[in-house]
Tab-separated table of C-alpha atoms in Angstrom:
chain	number	residue	atom	x	y	z
H	1	MET	CA	-8.554	-67.572	-47.735
H	2	THR	CA	-7.952	-69.795	-44.775
H	3	PRO	CA	-11.191	-70.953	-43.278
H	4	THR	CA	-11.539	-70.846	-39.506
H	5	SER	CA	-12.809	-73.748	-37.459
H	6	ALA	CA	-15.292	-71.764	-35.420
H	7	PRO	CA	-17.506	-68.766	-36.281
H	8	ILE	CA	-15.918	-65.494	-35.563
H	9	PRO	CA	-18.084	-62.710	-34.163
H	10	ALA	CA	-18.307	-59.806	-36.621
H	11	PRO	CA	-16.282	-56.878	-35.403
H	12	THR	CA	-18.388	-53.834	-34.970
H	13	ASN	CA	-15.601	-51.283	-35.004
H	14	ILE	CA	-12.174	-50.531	-36.221
H	15	ASN	CA	-9.585	-49.629	-33.724
H	16	THR	CA	-6.929	-47.024	-34.371
H	17	CYS	CA	-3.496	-46.741	-32.855
H	18	ALA	CA	-0.133	-45.082	-33.561
H	19	ILE	CA	2.649	-47.542	-34.340
H	20	GLU	CA	6.102	-46.216	-33.711
H	21	LEU	CA	8.711	-47.766	-36.033
H	22	PRO	CA	12.382	-48.224	-35.281
H	23	ASN	CA	13.240	-45.682	-37.965
H	24	GLY	CA	11.425	-42.952	-35.948
H	25	THR	CA	8.341	-42.860	-38.211
H	26	THR	CA	4.922	-43.111	-36.562
H	27	LEU	CA	2.061	-44.548	-38.599
H	28	SER	CA	-1.517	-43.972	-37.663
H	29	THR	CA	-3.084	-47.340	-38.240
H	30	ARG	CA	-6.592	-48.834	-38.468
H	31	LEU	CA	-6.957	-52.329	-37.094
H	32	ALA	CA	-9.664	-55.021	-37.058
H	33	GLY	CA	-9.706	-58.610	-35.904
H	34	ASP	CA	-7.677	-60.768	-33.561
H	35	PRO	CA	-3.972	-60.144	-33.497
H	36	THR	CA	-3.270	-63.869	-33.042
H	37	HIS	CA	-4.826	-64.570	-36.482
H	38	PRO	CA	-3.033	-64.445	-39.856
H	39	VAL	CA	-2.220	-60.945	-40.766
H	40	VAL	CA	-3.329	-58.983	-43.867
H	41	VAL	CA	-1.889	-55.500	-44.433
H	42	PHE	CA	-3.688	-52.999	-46.682
H	43	LEU	CA	-1.916	-50.057	-48.255
H	44	HIS	CA	-3.912	-47.116	-49.525
H	45	GLY	CA	-3.437	-45.023	-52.686
H	46	PHE	CA	-3.173	-41.332	-53.356
H	47	PRO	CA	-4.975	-39.166	-52.334
H	48	GLU	CA	-6.933	-41.523	-50.082
H	49	ALA	CA	-5.998	-42.683	-46.608
H	50	ALA	CA	-6.428	-45.963	-44.681
H	51	PHE	CA	-10.108	-45.427	-44.130
H	52	ILE	CA	-10.799	-46.567	-47.699
H	53	TRP	CA	-10.194	-50.137	-46.564
H	54	ASP	CA	-12.654	-50.020	-43.648
H	55	ASP	CA	-15.240	-52.318	-45.199
H	56	TYR	CA	-12.544	-54.811	-46.117
H	57	LEU	CA	-10.969	-54.726	-42.658
H	58	LEU	CA	-14.300	-55.647	-41.164
H	59	GLU	CA	-15.109	-58.318	-43.772
H	60	PHE	CA	-11.689	-60.030	-43.602
H	61	ALA	CA	-11.676	-59.835	-39.762
H	62	THR	CA	-14.950	-61.898	-39.800
H	63	ARG	CA	-13.152	-64.464	-41.933
H	64	GLY	CA	-10.398	-65.045	-39.358
H	65	PHE	CA	-7.729	-62.437	-40.260
H	66	TYR	CA	-6.066	-59.670	-38.358
H	67	CYS	CA	-6.327	-56.602	-40.612
H	68	VAL	CA	-3.893	-53.704	-40.583
H	69	ALA	CA	-4.284	-50.522	-42.674
H	70	PRO	CA	-1.638	-47.890	-42.037
H	71	ASN	CA	-1.817	-44.342	-43.132
H	72	LEU	CA	1.345	-43.990	-45.075
H	73	ARG	CA	4.010	-41.411	-44.255
H	74	GLY	CA	2.604	-37.985	-44.889
H	75	PHE	CA	-1.052	-39.022	-44.661
H	76	GLU	CA	-3.680	-38.413	-41.862
H	77	CYS	CA	-1.898	-38.432	-38.519
H	78	SER	CA	1.172	-40.383	-39.571
H	79	SER	CA	4.630	-38.793	-39.533
H	80	ALA	CA	4.821	-36.033	-42.140
H	81	PRO	CA	8.438	-34.839	-42.612
H	82	LEU	CA	8.786	-31.461	-44.266
H	83	ASP	CA	11.907	-32.527	-46.265
H	84	ALA	CA	10.694	-33.947	-49.628
H	85	SER	CA	13.635	-36.378	-49.689
H	86	ALA	CA	12.020	-38.200	-46.707
H	87	TYR	CA	9.335	-39.494	-49.145
H	88	ARG	CA	11.719	-41.423	-51.357
H	89	ALA	CA	10.621	-44.939	-52.099
H	90	LYS	CA	13.447	-46.448	-50.058
H	91	PHE	CA	12.136	-44.741	-46.897
H	92	LEU	CA	8.508	-45.619	-47.587
H	93	VAL	CA	9.482	-49.229	-48.289
H	94	GLN	CA	11.439	-49.189	-45.041
H	95	ASP	CA	8.289	-48.016	-43.218
H	96	ILE	CA	6.261	-50.912	-44.589
H	97	GLU	CA	9.040	-53.471	-43.854
H	98	GLN	CA	9.198	-52.271	-40.247
H	99	LEU	CA	5.361	-52.269	-39.925
H	100	ILE	CA	5.277	-55.792	-41.156
H	101	ALA	CA	7.884	-56.795	-38.549
H	102	HIS	CA	5.789	-55.113	-35.886
H	103	VAL	CA	2.423	-56.697	-36.735
H	104	SER	CA	3.595	-60.081	-37.879
H	105	PRO	CA	6.982	-60.711	-36.112
H	106	ALA	CA	6.913	-64.492	-36.163
H	107	LYS	CA	5.743	-65.353	-39.667
H	108	PRO	CA	5.124	-63.818	-43.145
H	109	LEU	CA	1.979	-61.846	-43.681
H	110	HIS	CA	-0.874	-63.843	-45.017
H	111	ALA	CA	-1.183	-61.133	-47.655
H	112	LEU	CA	-0.178	-57.638	-48.560
H	113	VAL	CA	-3.038	-55.860	-50.405
H	114	ALA	CA	-2.357	-52.517	-51.993
H	115	HIS	CA	-3.926	-49.928	-54.229
H	116	ASP	CA	-2.550	-47.221	-56.497
H	117	TRP	CA	0.428	-45.478	-54.731
H	118	GLY	CA	0.386	-48.198	-52.055
H	119	GLY	CA	0.578	-50.708	-54.861
H	120	ALA	CA	3.743	-49.073	-56.236
H	121	LEU	CA	5.307	-49.373	-52.777
H	122	ALA	CA	4.047	-52.934	-52.366
H	123	TRP	CA	5.706	-53.997	-55.691
H	124	ASN	CA	8.972	-52.763	-54.225
H	125	VAL	CA	8.496	-54.549	-50.943
H	126	ALA	CA	7.660	-57.770	-52.648
H	127	ASN	CA	10.693	-57.437	-55.023
H	128	GLN	CA	13.168	-56.583	-52.320
H	129	MET	CA	11.777	-58.726	-49.435
H	130	PRO	CA	9.445	-61.480	-50.781
H	131	GLN	CA	9.920	-63.532	-47.620
H	132	LEU	CA	7.774	-60.963	-45.773
H	133	MET	CA	4.524	-62.232	-47.398
H	134	ALA	CA	2.832	-65.298	-48.570
H	135	ARG	CA	0.631	-63.355	-51.102
H	136	LEU	CA	0.567	-60.044	-52.933
H	137	CYS	CA	-2.594	-58.438	-54.262
H	138	ILE	CA	-2.186	-55.213	-56.246
H	139	VAL	CA	-5.191	-53.212	-57.371
H	140	ASN	CA	-4.720	-50.481	-59.970
H	141	SER	CA	-0.889	-50.248	-59.956
H	142	PRO	CA	1.070	-51.714	-62.852
H	143	HIS	CA	4.118	-53.826	-62.367
H	144	PRO	CA	7.106	-51.466	-62.373
H	145	GLY	CA	8.988	-53.222	-65.194
H	146	PRO	CA	6.354	-52.870	-67.956
H	147	PHE	CA	5.269	-49.518	-66.584
H	148	LEU	CA	8.756	-48.039	-66.861
H	149	ARG	CA	9.202	-49.539	-70.347
H	150	GLU	CA	5.983	-48.023	-71.572
H	151	LEU	CA	6.668	-44.706	-69.820
H	152	LYS	CA	10.031	-44.437	-71.652
H	153	SER	CA	8.717	-45.310	-75.110
H	154	ASN	CA	4.981	-45.015	-75.411
H	155	PRO	CA	3.568	-41.498	-75.960
H	156	VAL	CA	0.064	-42.644	-74.895
H	157	GLN	CA	1.417	-43.836	-71.527
H	158	GLN	CA	3.562	-40.648	-71.281
H	159	ARG	CA	0.367	-38.505	-71.675
H	160	ALA	CA	-1.604	-40.732	-69.325
H	161	SER	CA	1.078	-40.338	-66.579
H	162	ASP	CA	1.713	-36.677	-67.058
H	163	TYR	CA	-0.415	-35.809	-64.023
H	164	MET	CA	2.493	-37.106	-61.831
H	165	ASN	CA	4.801	-34.397	-63.255
H	166	PHE	CA	2.121	-31.817	-62.479
H	167	LEU	CA	1.803	-33.025	-58.897
H	168	ALA	CA	5.607	-32.715	-58.460
H	169	ARG	CA	5.652	-29.026	-59.487
H	170	GLU	CA	6.425	-26.548	-56.770
H	171	ASP	CA	3.261	-24.541	-57.616
H	172	ALA	CA	1.015	-27.655	-57.635
H	173	PRO	CA	-0.454	-26.988	-54.134
H	174	GLU	CA	-1.551	-23.504	-55.020
H	175	LEU	CA	-2.915	-24.542	-58.402
H	176	LEU	CA	-4.932	-27.376	-56.918
H	177	ALA	CA	-6.193	-25.137	-54.110
H	178	ALA	CA	-7.426	-22.605	-56.569
């Protein structure tokens, strides 16, 4: 982390706002810190939302960072298109790319930090647009190359990942609600 030259008062709250992206998506976003400081973006997993990062937003803000945690498309008060094709990785990656351009227009992010489903998206952002960030921190989301290799050939990994097929079933919402 980059040390600051003067003590920074501890933020006592997290601000929320809606960020409208050029692609028409709106992301409800949690913010902490000074927007003139280096930017760290946090991406949540499934089924959580941006609130899971609150303690980290406050901690990193006290260390001199501007912290941004969007609720990804379909979560909390962010845009939630009804068409399932709107949730393809290319559109979610585009959301993140446009969010980064909005919160850090003049320089790369200090870091992109991501967990679970957010990690899968962050791997794609880093692969396609590495210039957008100085650092990438992935928590609990394997690199897509080895993961795909194991998913294709390893029965243990196939069984461990079978829950994803269940969640994609048309009757999954009713089954989970029951």
